Amino acid sequence: MSKDDLVVVTGAGGFIGGHLVHELQKRGHTRIRAVDVKPLVEWYQKSPGVENQVGDLSLLEACRTAAKGARTIYNLAADMGGMGFIETHKAECMLSVLINTHMLMAAKEAGAQRFFFSSSACVYNGDKQTDPDVTALKEEDAYPALPEDGYGWEKLFSERMARHFREDYGIATRVARYHNVYGPNGTYDGGREKAPAAMCRKVIEAKLSGRHEIEIWGDGQQTRSFMFIDDCTEGTIKLLNSDIVEPLNIGSDELVSINRLVDIVEKIAGVKLKRRYNLDAPKGVRGRNSDNTLIKKVMNWAPSIRLEDGMEKTYKWIYDEMTSGKASVVNALPRAVAAQ
Ligand code: NAD
């Protein structure tokens, strides 16, 4: 693939898409089209020299406009958020099937050669995630299927559709199962944010207000792994350019409890907070980790940025946003759901 071929990134006004556009530019791609449904003013990042397009990709016509002339498509657009969002917006999450279906159809029509789909660790069978001391999830653990209701079912279905577009129409689809991604320039407020950004925001709020307590969803013993955004974009570009046709974990395998995540943020902030556990709040599976055996074997690489290092950068960005009065338009918007 030449660096002058047109690359399309959907969901580019969001967290991962915005970083991906930036990274592709850094790597010398000269023709990038960034697409998102949000008005431009709400995009988290806008890179100069990129063709920015606003369109609702649940509609086939908008997908055709987005895909026109594209050689490569990274499809990251989705209606999604953290546990607080996906557990309460299952229908909305499932409607992303329209985006994924129409983007694949448009990619085929446009003659695109490569198509990346951002799936999720939420496709994994829930029965394998009932213990905080979880056995890390291997790619084969998605079947027999018992994914996260709503969001996870949609991702699993769309993975399958990507596979059949490859088999039947010859478009080289690549599927990543991202495990929790975090970093600067993401959502930290409003109801769609995920645990790392939410913890930073809550600790900063406690620090600034002098009310030294924090609400934690669940008992804090649930475990997860969190991948810093730079590892995510690196793995995404590597996978797109690889010959790996089966879905692949792209995630950190540094397993931590939510309590440990709070310890890390407290240490960065230089505070110690009284913890209040909200056992009724959405909390997702009991334990989840990424088994990176396959990615190491096929790519000779795996995400490796330490949580403490990534969280330091994330905390700093959120702190600056919250204290400088320049909170991004999106993060400043009121949202319907209570924030985690
Ligand atoms: P994000 O919400 O920040 O970005 C998604 C973007 O898609 C948003 O900007 C949104 O406006 C856009 N979008 C939604 N509906 C659209 C539509 N109809 N037309 C055009 N654009 C639309 O989320 P993110 O964290 O950047 O996630 C990107 C992708 O990675 C998503 O597919 C998500 O499911 C997947 N993923 C993310 C994580 C994570 O931890 N962030 C984990 C697993 C999978």
GROMACS .gro file of C-alpha atoms and ligand atoms in nm:
model
  384
    1MET     CA    1   0.000   0.000   0.000
    2SER     CA    2   0.130   0.342  -0.094
    3LYS     CA    3   0.127   0.629   0.155
    4ASP     CA    4  -0.068   0.828  -0.105
    5ASP     CA    5  -0.360   0.585  -0.118
    6LEU     CA    6  -0.678   0.711   0.045
    7VAL     CA    7  -0.727   0.587   0.402
    8VAL     CA    8  -1.066   0.632   0.568
    9VAL     CA    9  -1.111   0.636   0.945
   10THR     CA   10  -1.466   0.624   1.078
   11GLY     CA   11  -1.545   0.734   1.432
   12ALA     CA   12  -1.258   0.978   1.385
   13GLY     CA   13  -1.423   1.240   1.604
   14GLY     CA   14  -1.400   0.997   1.894
   15PHE     CA   15  -1.120   0.880   2.120
   16ILE     CA   16  -0.938   0.600   1.935
   17GLY     CA   17  -1.028   0.726   1.586
   18GLY     CA   18  -0.883   1.070   1.661
   19HIS     CA   19  -0.555   0.919   1.781
   20LEU     CA   20  -0.543   0.682   1.484
   21VAL     CA   21  -0.576   0.966   1.232
   22HIS     CA   22  -0.296   1.150   1.408
   23GLU     CA   23  -0.073   0.840   1.407
   24LEU     CA   24  -0.138   0.764   1.039
   25GLN     CA   25  -0.041   1.118   0.953
   26LYS     CA   26   0.274   1.089   1.159
   27ARG     CA   27   0.360   0.777   0.960
   28GLY     CA   28   0.343   0.968   0.634
   29HIS     CA   29  -0.005   0.898   0.499
   30THR     CA   30  -0.094   1.192   0.279
   31ARG     CA   31  -0.461   1.123   0.201
   32ILE     CA   32  -0.675   1.061   0.505
   33ARG     CA   33  -1.051   1.102   0.528
   34ALA     CA   34  -1.188   1.127   0.882
   35VAL     CA   35  -1.561   1.064   0.929
   36ASP     CA   36  -1.793   1.100   1.227
   37VAL     CA   37  -2.159   1.175   1.295
   38LYS     CA   38  -2.079   1.450   1.545
   39PRO     CA   39  -2.054   1.811   1.433
   40LEU     CA   40  -1.689   1.905   1.387
   41VAL     CA   41  -1.690   2.128   1.691
   42GLU     CA   42  -1.745   1.820   1.909
   43TRP     CA   43  -1.458   1.612   1.769
   44TYR     CA   44  -1.193   1.530   2.029
   45GLN     CA   45  -0.911   1.589   1.782
   46LYS     CA   46  -0.888   1.739   1.436
   47SER     CA   47  -0.567   1.693   1.241
   48PRO     CA   48  -0.472   1.959   0.987
   49GLY     CA   49  -0.448   1.839   0.626
   50VAL     CA   50  -0.712   1.571   0.679
   51GLU     CA   51  -1.043   1.567   0.492
   52ASN     CA   52  -1.301   1.580   0.769
   53GLN     CA   53  -1.646   1.454   0.680
   54VAL     CA   54  -1.960   1.464   0.893
   55GLY     CA   55  -2.208   1.187   0.819
   56ASP     CA   56  -2.439   0.939   0.983
   57LEU     CA   57  -2.284   0.605   0.894
   58SER     CA   58  -2.588   0.409   0.998
   59LEU     CA   59  -2.713   0.515   0.653
   60LEU     CA   60  -2.585   0.336   0.344
   61GLU     CA   61  -2.564   0.657   0.137
   62ALA     CA   62  -2.339   0.822   0.396
   63CYS     CA   63  -2.119   0.511   0.400
   64ARG     CA   64  -2.090   0.529   0.021
   65THR     CA   65  -1.978   0.891   0.045
   66ALA     CA   66  -1.731   0.798   0.319
   67ALA     CA   67  -1.585   0.498   0.135
   68LYS     CA   68  -1.557   0.655  -0.212
   69GLY     CA   69  -1.209   0.602  -0.353
   70ALA     CA   70  -1.079   0.438  -0.035
   71ARG     CA   71  -0.814   0.172  -0.047
   72THR     CA   72  -0.814   0.110   0.328
   73ILE     CA   73  -1.090   0.162   0.582
   74TYR     CA   74  -1.056   0.162   0.958
   75ASN     CA   75  -1.410   0.131   1.088
   76LEU     CA   76  -1.421   0.254   1.448
   77ALA     CA   77  -1.757   0.430   1.452
   78ALA     CA   78  -1.995   0.292   1.714
   79ASP     CA   79  -2.252   0.413   1.959
   80MET     CA   80  -2.083   0.307   2.278
   81GLY     CA   81  -1.944   0.392   2.619
   82GLY     CA   82  -1.836   0.239   2.948
   83MET     CA   83  -2.039  -0.007   3.157
   84GLY     CA   84  -2.275   0.269   3.274
   85PHE     CA   85  -2.372   0.325   2.911
   86ILE     CA   86  -2.376  -0.021   2.757
   87GLU     CA   87  -2.575  -0.182   3.038
   88THR     CA   88  -2.849   0.079   3.001
   89HIS     CA   89  -2.848   0.137   2.622
   90LYS     CA   90  -2.856  -0.212   2.474
   91ALA     CA   91  -3.077  -0.127   2.177
   92GLU     CA   92  -2.861   0.175   2.087
   93CYS     CA   93  -2.550  -0.039   2.105
   94MET     CA   94  -2.706  -0.303   1.881
   95LEU     CA   95  -2.800  -0.039   1.624
   96SER     CA   96  -2.429  -0.004   1.547
   97VAL     CA   97  -2.493  -0.311   1.335
   98LEU     CA   98  -2.623  -0.064   1.075
   99ILE     CA   99  -2.289   0.118   1.069
  100ASN     CA  100  -2.090  -0.204   1.037
  101THR     CA  101  -2.318  -0.358   0.776
  102HIS     CA  102  -2.337  -0.047   0.561
  103MET     CA  103  -1.965   0.027   0.590
  104LEU     CA  104  -1.881  -0.326   0.472
  105MET     CA  105  -2.126  -0.296   0.180
  106ALA     CA  106  -1.986   0.044   0.084
  107ALA     CA  107  -1.626  -0.079   0.116
  108LYS     CA  108  -1.705  -0.366  -0.120
  109GLU     CA  109  -1.873  -0.135  -0.371
  110ALA     CA  110  -1.582   0.110  -0.355
  111GLY     CA  111  -1.331  -0.168  -0.417
  112ALA     CA  112  -1.146  -0.110  -0.089
  113GLN     CA  113  -0.872  -0.366  -0.032
  114ARG     CA  114  -0.845  -0.370   0.345
  115PHE     CA  115  -1.104  -0.318   0.614
  116PHE     CA  116  -1.039  -0.299   0.988
  117PHE     CA  117  -1.318  -0.363   1.238
  118SER     CA  118  -1.285  -0.263   1.604
  119SER     CA  119  -1.446  -0.542   1.802
  120SER     CA  120  -1.425  -0.580   2.176
  121ALA     CA  121  -1.341  -0.810   2.465
  122CYS     CA  122  -1.715  -0.785   2.537
  123VAL     CA  123  -1.762  -1.065   2.281
  124TYR     CA  124  -1.615  -1.319   2.524
  125ASN     CA  125  -1.829  -1.580   2.694
  126GLY     CA  126  -1.952  -1.441   3.027
  127ASP     CA  127  -1.914  -1.777   3.200
  128LYS     CA  128  -1.536  -1.745   3.164
  129GLN     CA  129  -1.532  -1.410   3.348
  130THR     CA  130  -1.695  -1.489   3.681
  131ASP     CA  131  -1.383  -1.481   3.903
  132PRO     CA  132  -1.161  -1.177   3.977
  133ASP     CA  133  -0.867  -1.417   3.960
  134VAL     CA  134  -0.964  -1.476   3.600
  135THR     CA  135  -0.788  -1.695   3.347
  136ALA     CA  136  -0.693  -1.458   3.066
  137LEU     CA  137  -0.918  -1.480   2.761
  138LYS     CA  138  -0.788  -1.653   2.453
  139GLU     CA  139  -0.937  -1.578   2.113
  140GLU     CA  140  -1.113  -1.917   2.106
  141ASP     CA  141  -1.306  -1.826   2.424
  142ALA     CA  142  -1.564  -1.627   2.226
  143TYR     CA  143  -1.739  -1.957   2.146
  144PRO     CA  144  -1.972  -2.108   2.249
  145ALA     CA  145  -2.121  -1.760   2.238
  146LEU     CA  146  -2.241  -1.586   2.553
  147PRO     CA  147  -2.123  -1.228   2.501
  148GLU     CA  148  -2.216  -0.911   2.688
  149ASP     CA  149  -2.584  -0.854   2.620
  150GLY     CA  150  -2.649  -0.587   2.356
  151TYR     CA  151  -2.307  -0.439   2.282
  152GLY     CA  152  -2.118  -0.771   2.284
  153TRP     CA  153  -2.372  -0.952   2.065
  154GLU     CA  154  -2.355  -0.675   1.807
  155LYS     CA  155  -1.974  -0.691   1.800
  156LEU     CA  156  -1.974  -1.070   1.765
  157PHE     CA  157  -2.227  -1.056   1.484
  158SER     CA  158  -2.031  -0.787   1.300
  159GLU     CA  159  -1.706  -0.985   1.343
  160ARG     CA  160  -1.882  -1.268   1.169
  161MET     CA  161  -2.005  -1.044   0.891
  162ALA     CA  162  -1.651  -0.912   0.836
  163ARG     CA  163  -1.534  -1.271   0.809
  164HIS     CA  164  -1.791  -1.356   0.544
  165PHE     CA  165  -1.720  -1.044   0.341
  166ARG     CA  166  -1.361  -1.162   0.333
  167GLU     CA  167  -1.450  -1.518   0.239
  168ASP     CA  168  -1.721  -1.436  -0.014
  169TYR     CA  169  -1.606  -1.105  -0.164
  170GLY     CA  170  -1.230  -1.112  -0.111
  171ILE     CA  171  -1.203  -0.791   0.091
  172ALA     CA  172  -0.920  -0.832   0.341
  173THR     CA  173  -1.101  -0.776   0.671
  174ARG     CA  174  -0.906  -0.759   0.996
  175VAL     CA  175  -1.069  -0.774   1.338
  176ALA     CA  176  -0.924  -0.656   1.669
  177ARG     CA  177  -1.079  -0.738   2.003
  178TYR     CA  178  -0.979  -0.433   2.203
  179HIS     CA  179  -0.960  -0.467   2.579
  180ASN     CA  180  -1.035  -0.139   2.770
  181VAL     CA  181  -0.846   0.143   2.604
  182TYR     CA  182  -0.761   0.464   2.792
  183GLY     CA  183  -0.557   0.780   2.744
  184PRO     CA  184  -0.579   1.155   2.683
  185ASN     CA  185  -0.838   1.307   2.448
  186GLY     CA  186  -1.116   1.071   2.548
  187THR     CA  187  -1.445   1.090   2.735
  188TYR     CA  188  -1.411   1.146   3.108
  189ASP     CA  189  -1.755   1.279   3.197
  190GLY     CA  190  -2.120   1.263   3.097
  191GLY     CA  191  -2.202   0.891   3.126
  192ARG     CA  192  -2.003   0.728   2.845
  193GLU     CA  193  -1.665   0.737   3.017
  194LYS     CA  194  -1.479   0.423   3.122
  195ALA     CA  195  -1.320   0.335   3.453
  196PRO     CA  196  -0.968   0.485   3.409
  197ALA     CA  197  -1.097   0.827   3.297
  198ALA     CA  198  -1.381   0.816   3.551
  199MET     CA  199  -1.136   0.745   3.834
  200CYS     CA  200  -0.914   1.032   3.727
  201ARG     CA  201  -1.210   1.269   3.717
  202LYS     CA  202  -1.344   1.157   4.055
  203VAL     CA  203  -1.005   1.184   4.224
  204ILE     CA  204  -0.950   1.529   4.072
  205GLU     CA  205  -1.297   1.641   4.185
  206ALA     CA  206  -1.223   1.516   4.538
  207LYS     CA  207  -0.886   1.686   4.540
  208LEU     CA  208  -1.017   2.018   4.413
  209SER     CA  209  -1.327   2.023   4.635
  210GLY     CA  210  -1.150   1.907   4.949
  211ARG     CA  211  -1.419   1.637   4.998
  212HIS     CA  212  -1.182   1.347   5.030
  213GLU     CA  213  -1.404   1.056   4.935
  214ILE     CA  214  -1.476   0.859   4.621
  215GLU     CA  215  -1.762   0.641   4.500
  216ILE     CA  216  -1.656   0.312   4.342
  217TRP     CA  217  -1.892   0.098   4.139
  218GLY     CA  218  -1.908  -0.255   4.280
  219ASP     CA  219  -1.684  -0.383   4.561
  220GLY     CA  220  -1.364  -0.273   4.389
  221GLN     CA  221  -1.234  -0.629   4.372
  222GLN     CA  222  -1.344  -0.684   4.012
  223THR     CA  223  -1.043  -0.707   3.782
  224ARG     CA  224  -0.959  -0.572   3.437
  225SER     CA  225  -0.666  -0.490   3.216
  226PHE     CA  226  -0.630  -0.146   3.058
  227MET     CA  227  -0.441  -0.064   2.739
  228PHE     CA  228  -0.285   0.277   2.680
  229ILE     CA  229  -0.390   0.444   2.354
  230ASP     CA  230  -0.040   0.438   2.198
  231ASP     CA  231  -0.035   0.057   2.221
  232CYS     CA  232  -0.384   0.050   2.072
  233THR     CA  233  -0.297   0.254   1.761
  234GLU     CA  234   0.028   0.061   1.715
  235GLY     CA  235  -0.152  -0.275   1.733
  236THR     CA  236  -0.433  -0.153   1.507
  237ILE     CA  237  -0.200  -0.044   1.226
  238LYS     CA  238   0.007  -0.361   1.260
  239LEU     CA  239  -0.304  -0.579   1.239
  240LEU     CA  240  -0.447  -0.395   0.938
  241ASN     CA  241  -0.123  -0.453   0.749
  242SER     CA  242  -0.085  -0.815   0.857
  243ASP     CA  243  -0.207  -1.142   0.711
  244ILE     CA  244  -0.395  -1.232   1.030
  245VAL     CA  245  -0.750  -1.314   0.929
  246GLU     CA  246  -0.897  -1.434   1.259
  247PRO     CA  247  -1.003  -1.188   1.534
  248LEU     CA  248  -0.709  -1.098   1.756
  249ASN     CA  249  -0.686  -0.966   2.113
  250ILE     CA  250  -0.533  -0.622   2.128
  251GLY     CA  251  -0.513  -0.554   2.498
  252SER     CA  252  -0.284  -0.527   2.795
  253ASP     CA  253  -0.234  -0.836   3.012
  254GLU     CA  254  -0.150  -0.634   3.323
  255LEU     CA  255  -0.439  -0.746   3.543
  256VAL     CA  256  -0.547  -0.506   3.820
  257SER     CA  257  -0.844  -0.474   4.051
  258ILE     CA  258  -1.048  -0.155   4.042
  259ASN     CA  259  -0.917  -0.086   4.394
  260ARG     CA  260  -0.562  -0.103   4.260
  261LEU     CA  261  -0.657   0.134   3.979
  262VAL     CA  262  -0.779   0.380   4.242
  263ASP     CA  263  -0.451   0.334   4.438
  264ILE     CA  264  -0.259   0.430   4.123
  265VAL     CA  265  -0.464   0.744   4.062
  266GLU     CA  266  -0.444   0.846   4.429
  267LYS     CA  267  -0.066   0.811   4.414
  268ILE     CA  268  -0.044   1.027   4.100
  269ALA     CA  269  -0.272   1.288   4.260
  270GLY     CA  270  -0.099   1.275   4.597
  271VAL     CA  271  -0.422   1.216   4.793
  272LYS     CA  272  -0.582   0.935   4.991
  273LEU     CA  273  -0.960   0.911   4.972
  274LYS     CA  274  -1.230   0.741   5.175
  275ARG     CA  275  -1.388   0.476   4.948
  276ARG     CA  276  -1.762   0.433   4.926
  277TYR     CA  277  -1.869   0.119   4.739
  278ASN     CA  278  -2.190   0.136   4.538
  279LEU     CA  279  -2.290  -0.227   4.499
  280ASP     CA  280  -2.599  -0.142   4.291
  281ALA     CA  281  -2.409   0.038   4.013
  282PRO     CA  282  -2.330  -0.131   3.679
  283LYS     CA  283  -2.008  -0.326   3.717
  284GLY     CA  284  -1.979  -0.568   3.423
  285VAL     CA  285  -1.806  -0.904   3.448
  286ARG     CA  286  -1.616  -1.005   3.763
  287GLY     CA  287  -1.278  -1.045   3.597
  288ARG     CA  288  -1.133  -0.995   3.250
  289ASN     CA  289  -0.782  -1.012   3.111
  290SER     CA  290  -0.627  -1.046   2.768
  291ASP     CA  291  -0.433  -1.361   2.684
  292ASN     CA  292  -0.156  -1.233   2.458
  293THR     CA  293  -0.007  -1.565   2.353
  294LEU     CA  294  -0.144  -1.542   2.001
  295ILE     CA  295  -0.057  -1.177   1.934
  296LYS     CA  296   0.301  -1.237   2.051
  297LYS     CA  297   0.325  -1.540   1.825
  298VAL     CA  298   0.184  -1.382   1.510
  299MET     CA  299   0.310  -1.027   1.550
  300ASN     CA  300   0.612  -1.071   1.770
  301TRP     CA  301   0.468  -0.774   1.961
  302ALA     CA  302   0.213  -0.706   2.235
  303PRO     CA  303   0.091  -0.398   2.424
  304SER     CA  304   0.343  -0.323   2.696
  305ILE     CA  305   0.292   0.031   2.828
  306ARG     CA  306   0.263   0.005   3.205
  307LEU     CA  307  -0.063   0.116   3.361
  308GLU     CA  308   0.110   0.358   3.600
  309ASP     CA  309   0.285   0.531   3.309
  310GLY     CA  310  -0.026   0.558   3.093
  311MET     CA  311  -0.240   0.673   3.384
  312GLU     CA  312   0.007   0.949   3.466
  313LYS     CA  313  -0.040   1.097   3.117
  314THR     CA  314  -0.417   1.045   3.126
  315TYR     CA  315  -0.454   1.205   3.468
  316LYS     CA  316  -0.248   1.505   3.362
  317TRP     CA  317  -0.462   1.562   3.051
  318ILE     CA  318  -0.791   1.534   3.242
  319TYR     CA  319  -0.658   1.757   3.520
  320ASP     CA  320  -0.560   2.024   3.266
  321GLU     CA  321  -0.899   1.999   3.097
  322MET     CA  322  -1.088   2.029   3.424
  323THR     CA  323  -0.884   2.314   3.567
  324SER     CA  324  -0.817   2.526   3.260
  325GLY     CA  325  -1.182   2.588   3.179
  326LYS     CA  326  -1.123   2.448   2.830
  327ALA     CA  327  -1.313   2.122   2.892
  328SER     CA  328  -1.393   1.979   2.551
  329VAL     CA  329  -1.736   2.059   2.417
  330VAL     CA  330  -1.837   1.694   2.423
  331ASN     CA  331  -1.725   1.637   2.778
  332ALA     CA  332  -1.907   1.953   2.881
  333LEU     CA  333  -2.235   1.838   2.729
  334PRO     CA  334  -2.499   1.711   2.971
  335ARG     CA  335  -2.577   1.345   2.913
  336ALA     CA  336  -2.873   1.143   3.032
  337VAL     CA  337  -2.692   0.885   3.239
  338ALA     CA  338  -2.530   0.928   3.579
  339ALA     CA  339  -2.153   0.927   3.552
  340GLN     CA  340  -1.919   0.651   3.665
  341NAD     P1  341  -1.580   0.686   2.095
  341NAD     O1  342  -1.722   0.686   2.143
  341NAD     O2  343  -1.487   0.786   2.153
  341NAD     O3  344  -1.575   0.696   1.937
  341NAD     C1  345  -1.673   0.641   1.854
  341NAD     C2  346  -1.714   0.747   1.755
  341NAD     O4  347  -1.812   0.693   1.665
  341NAD     C3  348  -1.780   0.868   1.821
  341NAD     O5  349  -1.708   0.985   1.794
  341NAD     C4  350  -1.919   0.871   1.762
  341NAD     O6  351  -1.968   1.002   1.739
  341NAD     C5  352  -1.900   0.796   1.631
  341NAD     N1  353  -2.027   0.746   1.582
  341NAD     C6  354  -2.128   0.690   1.652
  341NAD     N2  355  -2.232   0.665   1.572
  341NAD     C7  356  -2.196   0.707   1.448
  341NAD     C8  357  -2.264   0.708   1.324
  341NAD     N3  358  -2.388   0.663   1.312
  341NAD     N4  359  -2.198   0.759   1.218
  341NAD     C9  360  -2.072   0.806   1.229
  341NAD     N5  361  -2.004   0.807   1.346
  341NAD    C10  362  -2.065   0.758   1.453
  341NAD     O7  363  -1.526   0.537   2.122
  341NAD     P2  364  -1.379   0.480   2.114
  341NAD     O8  365  -1.338   0.448   2.252
  341NAD     O9  366  -1.292   0.567   2.032
  341NAD    O10  367  -1.406   0.342   2.039
  341NAD    C11  368  -1.379   0.323   1.901
  341NAD    C12  369  -1.416   0.182   1.862
  341NAD    O11  370  -1.343   0.087   1.940
  341NAD    C13  371  -1.564   0.148   1.881
  341NAD    O12  372  -1.606   0.062   1.777
  341NAD    C14  373  -1.565   0.072   2.012
  341NAD    O13  374  -1.676  -0.015   2.021
  341NAD    C15  375  -1.434  -0.002   2.003
  341NAD     N6  376  -1.383  -0.040   2.136
  341NAD    C16  377  -1.339   0.055   2.221
  341NAD    C17  378  -1.291   0.018   2.346
  341NAD    C18  379  -1.242   0.121   2.445
  341NAD    O14  380  -1.201   0.082   2.555
  341NAD     N7  381  -1.241   0.250   2.413
  341NAD    C19  382  -1.288  -0.116   2.384
  341NAD    C20  383  -1.336  -0.212   2.294
  341NAD    C21  384  -1.379  -0.174   2.169
   0.00000   0.00000   0.00000
